[in-house]
């Protein structure tokens, strides 16, 4: 397995490969991380690891989403591991996603607007809090399509992806009707089974533990199989509800990281 040491960005959210992550970076320890990433040539990947917080209790003025105006509050001075307990790695889920910061823009107040994209899954091996921000030693977690007992790749992932796409379209229609907002159309959905599995995991209205379970599924087929069951269950629930009040609260980030 290939290992690397990368900056660590904990969030109360799960990032999937291929998905875009906008961030507002206000807190000093994460500003320091962005300053370090800016030292890397813009033609090279500016990589950091996004990991979901296990207990969800960390509250820092750094959040997903890019508001029209920057926050005016001064940066909070916190040590790298503040809010994460005496052994930070115990606070985080062990599987995260490497993010490539394609855009890092410093605002006049010293905060940063960041646009990153998830690239590959990694497993946390250790966390270091000795520097100005957290870093982690991680190992690659390859994405396998799924295999039979003889370890020969099969068409199972492809067949499951087709079923998940059909279920997702039905789920979208029900959810859009319930929340009175349109969602991604079926024409926008990809064909690659692993891409389908990550897109559906990110787009479905699911809690962090469920999304994390999908991220760390051992292979694409397993993830798609679980998504198919989840989508059918959620669609059935929506069908029997007259409305879904405050559905956006489960879809959009409403808390700092």
XYZ file of C-alpha atoms in Angstrom:
257
model
C 0.000 0.000 0.000
C 1.190 3.520 -0.821
C 1.380 5.804 2.220
C 1.702 9.582 2.503
C 1.558 12.307 5.147
C -0.964 15.017 4.308
C -2.739 17.918 6.030
C -5.947 16.775 7.739
C -9.222 18.702 7.519
C -11.955 17.264 9.788
C -15.584 18.012 8.896
C -19.056 17.047 10.060
C -19.570 15.778 6.512
C -18.347 13.041 4.176
C -16.460 13.799 0.960
C -16.588 11.286 -1.911
C -14.160 10.892 -4.842
C -15.189 13.040 -7.791
C -17.364 15.368 -5.728
C -16.691 19.092 -5.331
C -16.171 20.569 -1.865
C -16.448 24.360 -1.330
C -15.003 25.600 1.963
C -14.889 28.851 3.902
C -11.740 28.813 5.992
C -11.848 31.246 8.920
C -10.070 29.491 11.773
C -6.354 30.127 12.171
C -5.259 26.493 12.262
C -6.932 25.902 8.893
C -5.678 29.217 7.512
C -2.180 27.932 8.318
C -3.009 24.793 6.325
C -4.071 26.861 3.319
C -0.928 28.987 3.516
C 1.131 25.801 3.427
C -0.813 24.442 0.452
C -0.279 27.722 -1.408
C 3.470 27.075 -1.250
C 2.896 24.196 -3.684
C 3.135 25.149 -7.340
C -0.324 25.656 -8.805
C 0.455 23.099 -11.511
C 0.887 20.441 -8.816
C -1.965 18.915 -6.766
C -2.537 20.724 -3.474
C -3.716 17.756 -1.498
C -5.245 17.430 1.926
C -7.396 14.770 3.567
C -11.029 15.346 4.480
C -12.233 13.073 7.261
C -15.636 12.953 8.957
C -15.790 13.605 12.684
C -17.112 10.564 14.483
C -19.066 12.247 17.261
C -19.960 15.478 15.459
C -19.237 17.691 18.475
C -16.441 19.798 17.006
C -17.551 23.365 16.389
C -15.174 25.648 14.519
C -15.850 28.772 12.425
C -14.838 26.962 9.251
C -17.695 25.571 7.206
C -18.711 24.080 3.899
C -20.349 26.399 1.392
C -19.276 29.768 0.030
C -21.458 32.687 1.192
C -21.614 35.917 -0.768
C -19.921 37.857 2.014
C -17.035 36.772 4.192
C -17.425 36.488 7.937
C -16.257 39.522 9.885
C -15.408 37.703 13.127
C -11.690 37.530 13.952
C -10.002 34.136 13.568
C -10.192 31.876 16.591
C -6.831 30.827 18.008
C -7.036 27.114 18.727
C -4.392 24.443 18.939
C -4.451 21.885 16.103
C -6.140 19.186 18.218
C -8.504 21.433 20.215
C -12.005 19.989 20.234
C -10.853 16.535 19.148
C -9.978 14.973 22.494
C -6.661 13.696 23.900
C -6.209 11.212 21.020
C -7.616 12.914 17.897
C -7.604 9.827 15.683
C -10.254 8.304 17.969
C -12.559 11.224 17.140
C -12.389 10.674 13.393
C -13.687 7.977 11.095
C -10.725 5.983 9.846
C -11.605 6.219 6.134
C -11.474 9.635 4.471
C -10.994 11.168 1.049
C -8.068 13.069 -0.429
C -9.096 16.478 -1.741
C -7.270 18.503 -4.383
C -7.625 22.251 -3.788
C -7.955 23.587 -7.321
C -8.827 27.050 -6.027
C -7.541 28.793 -2.897
C -8.378 32.495 -2.739
C -7.361 34.654 0.191
C -9.837 37.320 1.231
C -8.942 40.755 2.541
C -9.528 39.645 6.146
C -7.103 36.736 5.831
C -9.751 34.022 5.510
C -9.805 31.736 2.491
C -12.284 30.629 -0.120
C -11.409 27.100 -1.190
C -12.781 24.902 -3.932
C -11.550 21.311 -3.760
C -12.440 18.026 -5.449
C -12.383 14.585 -3.872
C -9.922 12.249 -5.573
C -9.188 8.955 -3.800
C -10.150 7.140 -0.621
C -7.547 6.724 2.109
C -7.319 5.057 5.511
C -5.945 7.003 8.468
C -2.964 5.317 10.105
C -1.954 8.063 12.550
C -2.628 11.720 13.350
C 0.046 14.269 14.291
C -0.872 17.437 16.218
C 2.670 18.766 16.725
C 2.528 21.377 13.945
C 0.306 24.407 13.304
C -2.413 22.122 11.885
C -3.258 18.429 11.994
C -1.519 16.068 9.612
C -2.188 12.379 9.050
C -0.294 9.412 7.734
C -2.634 7.696 5.309
C -2.618 4.720 2.985
C -4.461 4.415 -0.306
C -7.701 2.479 -0.256
C -8.209 1.221 -3.832
C -11.702 1.054 -5.275
C -12.543 -2.436 -6.516
C -15.602 -3.112 -8.697
C -16.468 -6.333 -6.843
C -15.546 -9.936 -7.513
C -16.857 -13.463 -7.244
C -15.334 -16.124 -5.005
C -12.526 -16.741 -7.487
C -11.711 -13.009 -7.398
C -12.569 -12.619 -11.077
C -14.203 -9.254 -11.842
C -17.857 -9.602 -12.806
C -20.585 -7.519 -14.420
C -22.401 -7.338 -11.091
C -21.376 -3.722 -10.448
C -22.636 -2.660 -13.877
C -25.984 -4.359 -13.388
C -26.323 -2.907 -9.905
C -25.457 0.569 -11.195
C -28.338 0.390 -13.674
C -30.705 -0.589 -10.883
C -29.403 2.155 -8.605
C -29.854 4.762 -11.337
C -33.460 3.693 -11.866
C -34.093 3.752 -8.117
C -32.342 7.117 -7.806
C -34.503 8.674 -10.522
C -37.622 7.472 -8.710
C -36.205 8.760 -5.418
C -35.435 12.143 -7.011
C -38.965 12.512 -8.343
C -40.475 11.709 -4.960
C -38.063 13.963 -3.102
C -38.446 16.840 -5.547
C -42.213 16.643 -5.214
C -42.029 16.508 -1.445
C -39.614 19.396 -1.054
C -40.887 21.405 -4.053
C -37.474 21.739 -5.647
C -36.001 20.114 -8.728
C -33.017 17.811 -8.474
C -30.486 16.427 -10.942
C -32.123 14.881 -13.974
C -31.404 11.354 -15.079
C -29.692 12.678 -18.207
C -26.962 14.147 -15.989
C -26.062 10.853 -14.352
C -22.902 8.912 -15.333
C -22.501 5.307 -16.468
C -19.351 4.192 -14.634
C -20.459 2.041 -11.672
C -17.981 3.509 -9.172
C -18.837 7.072 -10.210
C -22.538 6.250 -9.920
C -22.001 4.818 -6.446
C -20.200 7.948 -5.205
C -22.583 10.422 -6.835
C -25.668 8.718 -5.410
C -24.058 8.461 -1.969
C -23.330 12.188 -2.018
C -26.674 13.289 -3.472
C -29.033 11.204 -1.346
C -30.424 12.752 1.827
C -28.649 10.545 4.347
C -27.023 11.138 7.714
C -23.252 11.239 8.172
C -22.904 7.714 9.627
C -24.751 6.242 6.623
C -22.690 8.245 4.131
C -19.533 7.185 5.936
C -20.574 3.547 5.714
C -21.020 3.975 1.964
C -17.644 5.670 1.586
C -15.806 2.834 3.303
C -17.666 -0.008 1.558
C -15.129 -2.671 0.540
C -16.003 -2.439 -3.159
C -18.297 -0.728 -5.652
C -20.768 -3.604 -5.850
C -21.251 -3.639 -2.080
C -21.829 0.125 -2.051
C -24.321 -0.055 -4.906
C -26.153 -2.942 -3.265
C -26.584 -0.965 -0.062
C -27.613 2.152 -1.976
C -30.290 0.212 -3.824
C -31.781 -0.948 -0.531
C -31.543 2.559 0.967
C -33.126 4.259 -2.042
C -36.039 1.818 -2.125
C -36.591 2.284 1.606
C -36.368 6.095 1.466
C -38.632 6.292 -1.602
C -41.247 4.175 0.169
C -41.095 6.445 3.213
C -41.445 9.597 1.100
C -44.368 8.073 -0.786
C -46.326 7.701 2.440
C -45.559 11.173 3.791
C -47.709 14.165 2.775
C -44.671 16.444 2.967
C -41.114 16.592 4.163
C -40.805 19.787 6.215
C -37.282 21.192 6.462
C -35.888 18.556 4.085
C -33.163 21.023 3.145
C -31.779 20.801 6.663
C -30.689 17.230 5.984
C -29.293 18.054 2.565
C -27.373 21.293 3.004
C -24.585 22.005 5.491
C -26.070 23.977 8.379
C -23.212 23.670 10.842
C -19.558 24.655 10.985
C -16.959 21.916 10.681
